[in-house]
Coordinates of N, CA and C in Angstrom, one line a residue:
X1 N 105.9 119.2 93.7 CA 105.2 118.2 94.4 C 106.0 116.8 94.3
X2 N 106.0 116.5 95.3 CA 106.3 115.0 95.7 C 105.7 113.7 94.7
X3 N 106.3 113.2 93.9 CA 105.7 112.2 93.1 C 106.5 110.4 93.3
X4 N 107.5 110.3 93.3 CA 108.2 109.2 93.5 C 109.2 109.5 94.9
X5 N 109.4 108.6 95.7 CA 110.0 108.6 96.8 C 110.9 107.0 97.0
X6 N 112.2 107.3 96.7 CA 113.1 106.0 96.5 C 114.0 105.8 98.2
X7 N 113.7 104.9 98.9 CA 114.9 105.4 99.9 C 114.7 103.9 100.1
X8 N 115.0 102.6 99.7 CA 115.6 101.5 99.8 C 117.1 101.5 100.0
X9 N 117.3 100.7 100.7 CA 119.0 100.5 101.2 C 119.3 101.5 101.7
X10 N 118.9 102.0 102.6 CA 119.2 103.5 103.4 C 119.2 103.3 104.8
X11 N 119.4 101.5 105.4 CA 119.8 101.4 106.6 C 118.6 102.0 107.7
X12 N 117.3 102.0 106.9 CA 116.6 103.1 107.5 C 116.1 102.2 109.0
X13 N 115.9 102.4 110.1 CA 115.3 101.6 111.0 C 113.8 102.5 112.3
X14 N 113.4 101.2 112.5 CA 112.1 102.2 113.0 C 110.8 101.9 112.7
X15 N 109.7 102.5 112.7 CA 108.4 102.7 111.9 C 108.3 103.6 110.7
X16 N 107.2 102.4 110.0 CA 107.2 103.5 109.0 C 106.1 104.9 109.5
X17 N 107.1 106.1 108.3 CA 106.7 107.5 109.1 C 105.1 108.0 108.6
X18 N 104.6 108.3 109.8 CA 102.6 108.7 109.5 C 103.1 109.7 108.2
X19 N 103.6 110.5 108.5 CA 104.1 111.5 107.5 C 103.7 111.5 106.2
X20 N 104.3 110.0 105.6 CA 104.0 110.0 104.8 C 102.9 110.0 103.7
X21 N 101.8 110.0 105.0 CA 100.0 110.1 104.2 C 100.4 111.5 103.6
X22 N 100.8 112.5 104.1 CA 101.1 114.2 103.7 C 101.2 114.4 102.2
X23 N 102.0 113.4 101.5 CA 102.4 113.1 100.2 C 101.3 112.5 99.0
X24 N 100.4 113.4 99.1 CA 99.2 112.8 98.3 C 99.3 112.4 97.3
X25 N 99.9 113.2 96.3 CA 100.7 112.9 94.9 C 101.6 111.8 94.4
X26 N 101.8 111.0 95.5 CA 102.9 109.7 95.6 C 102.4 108.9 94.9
X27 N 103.1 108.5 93.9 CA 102.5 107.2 92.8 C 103.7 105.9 93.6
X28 N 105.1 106.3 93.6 CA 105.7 105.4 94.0 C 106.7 105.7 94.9
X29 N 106.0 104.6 96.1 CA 107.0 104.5 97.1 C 108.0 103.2 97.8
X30 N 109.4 103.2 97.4 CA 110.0 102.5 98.1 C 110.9 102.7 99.0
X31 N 110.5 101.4 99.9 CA 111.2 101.4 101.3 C 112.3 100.5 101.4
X32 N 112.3 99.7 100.3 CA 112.6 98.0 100.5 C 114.2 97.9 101.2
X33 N 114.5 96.7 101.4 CA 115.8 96.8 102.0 C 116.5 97.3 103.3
X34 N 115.8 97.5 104.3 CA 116.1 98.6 105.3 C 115.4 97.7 106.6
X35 N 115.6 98.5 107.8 CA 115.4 97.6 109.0 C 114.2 98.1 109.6
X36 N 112.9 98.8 108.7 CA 111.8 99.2 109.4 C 111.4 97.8 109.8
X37 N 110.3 98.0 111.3 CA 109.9 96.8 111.9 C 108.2 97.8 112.0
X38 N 107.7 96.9 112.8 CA 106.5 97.2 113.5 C 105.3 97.3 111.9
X39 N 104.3 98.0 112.5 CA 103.2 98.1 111.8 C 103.2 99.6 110.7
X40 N 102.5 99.4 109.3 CA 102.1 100.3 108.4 C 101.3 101.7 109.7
X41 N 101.2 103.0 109.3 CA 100.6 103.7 109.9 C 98.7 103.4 109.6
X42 N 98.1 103.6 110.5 CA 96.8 103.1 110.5 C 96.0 104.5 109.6
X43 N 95.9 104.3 108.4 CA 95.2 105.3 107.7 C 96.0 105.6 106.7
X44 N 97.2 105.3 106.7 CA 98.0 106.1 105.4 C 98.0 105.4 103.7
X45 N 97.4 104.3 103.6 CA 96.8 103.7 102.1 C 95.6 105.0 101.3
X46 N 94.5 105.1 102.2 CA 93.5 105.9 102.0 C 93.9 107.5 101.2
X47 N 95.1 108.0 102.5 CA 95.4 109.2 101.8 C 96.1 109.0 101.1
X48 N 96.4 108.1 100.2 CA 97.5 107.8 99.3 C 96.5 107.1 98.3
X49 N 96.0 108.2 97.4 CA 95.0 107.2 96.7 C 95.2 107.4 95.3
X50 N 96.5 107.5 95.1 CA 97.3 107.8 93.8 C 98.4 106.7 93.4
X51 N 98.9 106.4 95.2 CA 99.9 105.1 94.9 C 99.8 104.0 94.0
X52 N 100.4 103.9 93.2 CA 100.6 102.5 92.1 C 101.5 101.7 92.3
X53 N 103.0 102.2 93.1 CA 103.8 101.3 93.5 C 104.3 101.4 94.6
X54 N 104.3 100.1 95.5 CA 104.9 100.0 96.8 C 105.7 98.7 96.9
X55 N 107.0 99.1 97.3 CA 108.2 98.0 97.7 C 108.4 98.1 99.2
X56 N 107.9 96.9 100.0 CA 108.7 97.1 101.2 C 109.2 96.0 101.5
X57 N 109.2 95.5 100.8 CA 110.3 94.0 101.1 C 111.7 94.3 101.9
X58 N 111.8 93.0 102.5 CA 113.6 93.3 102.8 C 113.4 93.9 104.5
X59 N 112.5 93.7 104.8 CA 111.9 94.9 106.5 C 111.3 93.9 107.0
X60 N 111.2 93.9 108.3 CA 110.3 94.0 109.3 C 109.3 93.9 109.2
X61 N 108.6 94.5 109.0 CA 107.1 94.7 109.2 C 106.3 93.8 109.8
X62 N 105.2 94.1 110.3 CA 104.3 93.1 111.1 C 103.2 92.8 110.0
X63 N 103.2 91.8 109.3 CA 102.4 90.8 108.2 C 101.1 91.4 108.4
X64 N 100.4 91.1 109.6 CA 99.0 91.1 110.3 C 98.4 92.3 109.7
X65 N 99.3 93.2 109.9 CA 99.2 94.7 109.7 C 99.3 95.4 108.2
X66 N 99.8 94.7 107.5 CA 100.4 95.1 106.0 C 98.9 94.6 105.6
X67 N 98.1 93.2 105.5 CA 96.8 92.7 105.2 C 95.8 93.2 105.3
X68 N 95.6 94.1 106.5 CA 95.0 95.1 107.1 C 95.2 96.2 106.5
X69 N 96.0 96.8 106.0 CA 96.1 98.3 105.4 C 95.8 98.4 104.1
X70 N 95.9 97.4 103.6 CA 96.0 97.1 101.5 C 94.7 97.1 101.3
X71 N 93.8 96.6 102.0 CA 92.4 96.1 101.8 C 91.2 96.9 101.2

């Protein structure tokens, strides 16, 4: 099972992937460093209710949206 997920500096560009809710077990995920833009997937904090660490600095993202998901 999927526990830590590192893919900072991977040039990665896009949305971040719904997919990632799939990964229940995920304590830590980083994104940081890469060209994701747009919005967090709408629901994927909830299934992620193990997460302790998240890096997405260094991206895109839409603010509005990150405020909205953490809550």
């Amino acid at each position: 099972m999927v526990q830590s997920i590192d893919l900072s500096k991977n040039r990665l560009s896009g949305g971040v992937p719904a997919t990632l809710a799939g990964c229940k077990n995920l304590y830590s995920l980083d994104l940081s460093a890469n060209n994701l833009t747009g919005a967090l997937p709408a629901g994927l904090f909830p299934q992620l209710d193990v997460l302790t660490s998240l890096n997405i600095s260094g991206n895109e993202l839409d603010e509005d949206i990150l405020q909205t998901s953490v809550h």
